[in-house]
Every structure is written in structure tokens, then in C-alpha cells.
PDB file of C-alpha atoms in Angstrom:
ATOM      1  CA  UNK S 175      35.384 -14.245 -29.955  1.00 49.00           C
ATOM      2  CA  UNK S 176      37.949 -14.652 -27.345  1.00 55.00           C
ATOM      3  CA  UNK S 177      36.793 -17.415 -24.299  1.00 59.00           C
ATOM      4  CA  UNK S 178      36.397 -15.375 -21.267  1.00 61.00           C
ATOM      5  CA  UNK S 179      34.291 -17.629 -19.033  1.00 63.00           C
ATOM      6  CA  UNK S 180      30.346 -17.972 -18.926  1.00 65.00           C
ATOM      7  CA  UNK S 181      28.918 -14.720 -20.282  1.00 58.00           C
ATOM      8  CA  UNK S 182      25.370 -14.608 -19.379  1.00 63.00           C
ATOM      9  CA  UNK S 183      24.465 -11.789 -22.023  1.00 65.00           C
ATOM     10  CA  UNK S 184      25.925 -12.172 -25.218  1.00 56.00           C
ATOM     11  CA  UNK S 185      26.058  -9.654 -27.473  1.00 61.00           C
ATOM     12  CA  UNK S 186      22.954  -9.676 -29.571  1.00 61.00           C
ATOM     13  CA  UNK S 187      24.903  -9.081 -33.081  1.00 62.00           C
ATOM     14  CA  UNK S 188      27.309 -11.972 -32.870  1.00 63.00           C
ATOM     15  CA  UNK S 189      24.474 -14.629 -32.941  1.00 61.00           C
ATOM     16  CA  UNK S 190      22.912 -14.951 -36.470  1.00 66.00           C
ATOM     17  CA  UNK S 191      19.071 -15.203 -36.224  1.00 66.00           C
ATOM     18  CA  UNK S 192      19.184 -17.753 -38.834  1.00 71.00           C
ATOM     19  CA  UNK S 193      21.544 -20.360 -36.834  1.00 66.00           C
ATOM     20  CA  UNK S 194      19.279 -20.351 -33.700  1.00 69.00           C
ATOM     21  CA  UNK S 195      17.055 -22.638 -33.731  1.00 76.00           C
ATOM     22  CA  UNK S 196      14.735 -22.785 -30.620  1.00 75.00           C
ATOM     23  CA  UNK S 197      13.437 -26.070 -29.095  1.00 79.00           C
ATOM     24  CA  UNK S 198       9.408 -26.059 -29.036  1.00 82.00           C
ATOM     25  CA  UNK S 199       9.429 -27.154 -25.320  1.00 87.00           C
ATOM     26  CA  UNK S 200      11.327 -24.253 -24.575  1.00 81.00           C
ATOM     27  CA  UNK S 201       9.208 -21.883 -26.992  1.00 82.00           C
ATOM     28  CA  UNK S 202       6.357 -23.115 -24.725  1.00 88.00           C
ATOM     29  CA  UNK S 203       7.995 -22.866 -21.813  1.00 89.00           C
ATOM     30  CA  UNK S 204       8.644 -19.501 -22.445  1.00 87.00           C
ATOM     31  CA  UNK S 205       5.148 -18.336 -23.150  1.00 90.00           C
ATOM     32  CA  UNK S 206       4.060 -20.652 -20.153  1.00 93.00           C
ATOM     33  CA  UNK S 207       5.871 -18.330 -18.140  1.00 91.00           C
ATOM     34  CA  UNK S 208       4.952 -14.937 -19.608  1.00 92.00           C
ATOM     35  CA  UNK S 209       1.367 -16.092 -19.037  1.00 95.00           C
ATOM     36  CA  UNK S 210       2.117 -16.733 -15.753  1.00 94.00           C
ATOM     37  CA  UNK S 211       4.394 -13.309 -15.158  1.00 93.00           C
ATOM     38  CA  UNK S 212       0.913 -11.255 -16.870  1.00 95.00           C
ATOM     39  CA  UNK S 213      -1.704 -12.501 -14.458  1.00 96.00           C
ATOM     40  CA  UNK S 214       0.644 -12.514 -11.242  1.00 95.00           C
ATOM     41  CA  UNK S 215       0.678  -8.922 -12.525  1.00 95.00           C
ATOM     42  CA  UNK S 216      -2.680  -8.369 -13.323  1.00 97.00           C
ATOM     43  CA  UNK S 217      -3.604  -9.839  -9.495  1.00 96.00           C
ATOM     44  CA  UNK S 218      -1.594  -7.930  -7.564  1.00 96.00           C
ATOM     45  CA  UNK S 219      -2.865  -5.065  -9.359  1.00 97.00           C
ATOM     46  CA  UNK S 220      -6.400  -5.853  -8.316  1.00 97.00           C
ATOM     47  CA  UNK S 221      -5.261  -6.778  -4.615  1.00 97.00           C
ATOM     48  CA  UNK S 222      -3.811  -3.400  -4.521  1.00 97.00           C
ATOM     49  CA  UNK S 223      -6.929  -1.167  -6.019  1.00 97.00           C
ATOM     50  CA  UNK S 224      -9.149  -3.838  -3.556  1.00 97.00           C
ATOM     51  CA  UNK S 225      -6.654  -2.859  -0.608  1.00 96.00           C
ATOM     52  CA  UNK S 226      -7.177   0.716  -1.324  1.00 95.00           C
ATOM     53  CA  UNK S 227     -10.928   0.924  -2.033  1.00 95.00           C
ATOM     54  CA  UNK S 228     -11.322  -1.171   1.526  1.00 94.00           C
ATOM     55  CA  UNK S 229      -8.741   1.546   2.934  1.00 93.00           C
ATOM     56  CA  UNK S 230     -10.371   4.566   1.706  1.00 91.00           C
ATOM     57  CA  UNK S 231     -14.472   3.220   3.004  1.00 90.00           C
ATOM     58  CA  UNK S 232     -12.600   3.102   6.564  1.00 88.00           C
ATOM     59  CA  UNK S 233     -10.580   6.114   6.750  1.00 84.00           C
ATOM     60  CA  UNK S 234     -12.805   8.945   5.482  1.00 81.00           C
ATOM     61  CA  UNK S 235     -11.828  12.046   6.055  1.00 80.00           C
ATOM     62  CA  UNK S 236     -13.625  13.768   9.203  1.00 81.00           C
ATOM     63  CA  UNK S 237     -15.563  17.209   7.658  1.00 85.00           C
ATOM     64  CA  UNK S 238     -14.966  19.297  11.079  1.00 86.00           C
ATOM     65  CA  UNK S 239     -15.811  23.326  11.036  1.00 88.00           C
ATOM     66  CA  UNK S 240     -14.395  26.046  13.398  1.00 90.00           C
ATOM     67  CA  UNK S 241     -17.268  26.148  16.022  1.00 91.00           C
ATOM     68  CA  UNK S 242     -18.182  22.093  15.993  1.00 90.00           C
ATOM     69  CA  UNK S 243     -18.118  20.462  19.576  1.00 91.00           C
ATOM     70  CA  UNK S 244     -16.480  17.116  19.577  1.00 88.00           C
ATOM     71  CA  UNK S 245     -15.735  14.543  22.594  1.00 88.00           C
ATOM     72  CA  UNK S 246     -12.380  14.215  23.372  1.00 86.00           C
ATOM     73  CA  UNK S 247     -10.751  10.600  24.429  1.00 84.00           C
ATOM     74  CA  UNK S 248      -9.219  10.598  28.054  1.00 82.00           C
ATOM     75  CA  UNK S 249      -7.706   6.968  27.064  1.00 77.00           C
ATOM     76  CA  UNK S 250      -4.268   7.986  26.899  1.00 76.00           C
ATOM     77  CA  UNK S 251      -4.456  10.406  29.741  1.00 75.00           C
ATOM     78  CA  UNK S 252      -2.219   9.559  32.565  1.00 73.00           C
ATOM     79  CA  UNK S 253      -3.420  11.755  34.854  1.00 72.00           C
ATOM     80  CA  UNK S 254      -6.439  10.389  35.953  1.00 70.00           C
ATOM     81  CA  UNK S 255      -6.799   9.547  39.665  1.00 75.00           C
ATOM     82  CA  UNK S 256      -8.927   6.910  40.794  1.00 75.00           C
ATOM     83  CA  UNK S 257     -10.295   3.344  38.869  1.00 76.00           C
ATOM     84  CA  UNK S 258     -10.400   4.500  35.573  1.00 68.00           C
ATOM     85  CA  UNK S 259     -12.569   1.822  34.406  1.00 75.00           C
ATOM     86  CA  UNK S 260     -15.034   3.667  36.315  1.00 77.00           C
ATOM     87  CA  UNK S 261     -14.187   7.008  34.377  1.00 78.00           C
ATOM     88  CA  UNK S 262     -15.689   8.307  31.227  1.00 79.00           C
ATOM     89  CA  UNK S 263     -13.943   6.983  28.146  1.00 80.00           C
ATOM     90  CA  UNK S 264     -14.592  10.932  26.816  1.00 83.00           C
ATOM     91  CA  UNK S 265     -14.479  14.236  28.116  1.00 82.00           C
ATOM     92  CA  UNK S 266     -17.115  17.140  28.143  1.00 85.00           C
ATOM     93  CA  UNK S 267     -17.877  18.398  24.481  1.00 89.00           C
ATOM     94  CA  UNK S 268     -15.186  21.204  23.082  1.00 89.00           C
ATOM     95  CA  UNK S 269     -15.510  23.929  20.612  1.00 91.00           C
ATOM     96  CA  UNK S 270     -13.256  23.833  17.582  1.00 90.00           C
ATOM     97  CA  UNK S 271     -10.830  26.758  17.831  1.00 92.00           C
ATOM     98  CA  UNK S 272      -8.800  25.870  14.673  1.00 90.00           C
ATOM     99  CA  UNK S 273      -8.407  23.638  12.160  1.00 88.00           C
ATOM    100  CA  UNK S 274      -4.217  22.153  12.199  1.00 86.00           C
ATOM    101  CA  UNK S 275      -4.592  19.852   8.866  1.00 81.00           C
ATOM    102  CA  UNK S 276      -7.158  17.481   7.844  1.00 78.00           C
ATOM    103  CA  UNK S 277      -7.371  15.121  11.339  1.00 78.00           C
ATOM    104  CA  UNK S 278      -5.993  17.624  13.872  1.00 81.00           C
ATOM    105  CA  UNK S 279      -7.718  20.542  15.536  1.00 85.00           C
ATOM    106  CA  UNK S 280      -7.237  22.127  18.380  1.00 86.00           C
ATOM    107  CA  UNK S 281      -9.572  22.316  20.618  1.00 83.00           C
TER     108      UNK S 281
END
């Protein structure tokens, strides 16, 4: 084999398996590490499906029908004259015209 510099992957069939001879520290260092590499995995994994579950509990899906009255939020509305602290934070009831999607409707 010709020298051409550090070659951090050898080829795999120019080492013979019976010539390598692997230090137990590093044999143990080795599985120290896998160990650690399988629960970092096995963590995240549960911090995910934990994330998720506590995700899910606060973001249900509202179940509205054509016909429902709702409140709708004058927070954003810039139209408002007067202290608005003094103002309702909602609007007078609306019927449900349509359905646009799961969280929109129009009103």
C-alpha cells in the first residue's frame, strides 16, 4: 500500500482480523460509549413522546358545528375608540356560517 497521508478509513480487506489485536481498555471504552450512545437515545426518545403527549392535552382540537355561537376576541382589534381596558375582551356571540379547516371558521 502506497503512503498517501493519514487515511481515516482504511479499507476493511487489507487488515487481517487475525493481526489486530485490541487493547481491553479500549474494548471497554468502546462499549462504555455505546452504552452511553443507547440511553442518550432511548431519553430523548421519551422527552420527545413526553413533549408530545403534554402538546396534544393542551391543543385539542375545538369540535365546532355550522350553527354554534362562539365569542369572538376584540384583542387585536385596532379599531376600538376609547380606554380599551374598559372594553369587553369579547364581542357579542356569532353563528358559525362555515367551517375553513379544523381552527378557522368564519363567522
Amino acid at each position: 500500500m502506497l503512503e498517501k497521508g493519514w487515511n481515516p478509513k482504511l479499507p476493511q480487506g487489507s487488515l487481517r482480523k487475525e493481526l489486530v489485536e485490541i487493547h481491553p481498555t479500549a474494548a471497554s471504552f468502546k462499549d462504555m460509549l455505546e452504552k452511553s450512545r443507547k440511553h442518550a437515545v432511548r431519553c430523548m426518545q421519551d422527552s420527545f413522546a413526553y413533549a408530545k403527549d403534554k402538546w396534544d392535552k393542551s391543543h385539542a382540537t375545538p369540535d365546532f358545528k355550522v350553527g354554534d355561537l362562539v365569542l369572538v376576541s376584540i384583542t387585536n382589534f385596532n379599531n376600538i375608540k376609547g380606554c380599551i381596558n374598559l372594553k369587553d375582551s369579547f364581542a357579542r356571540p356569532f353563528g358559525i356560517k362555515a367551517l375553513d379547516g379544523e381552527n378557522a371558521v368564519e363567522v
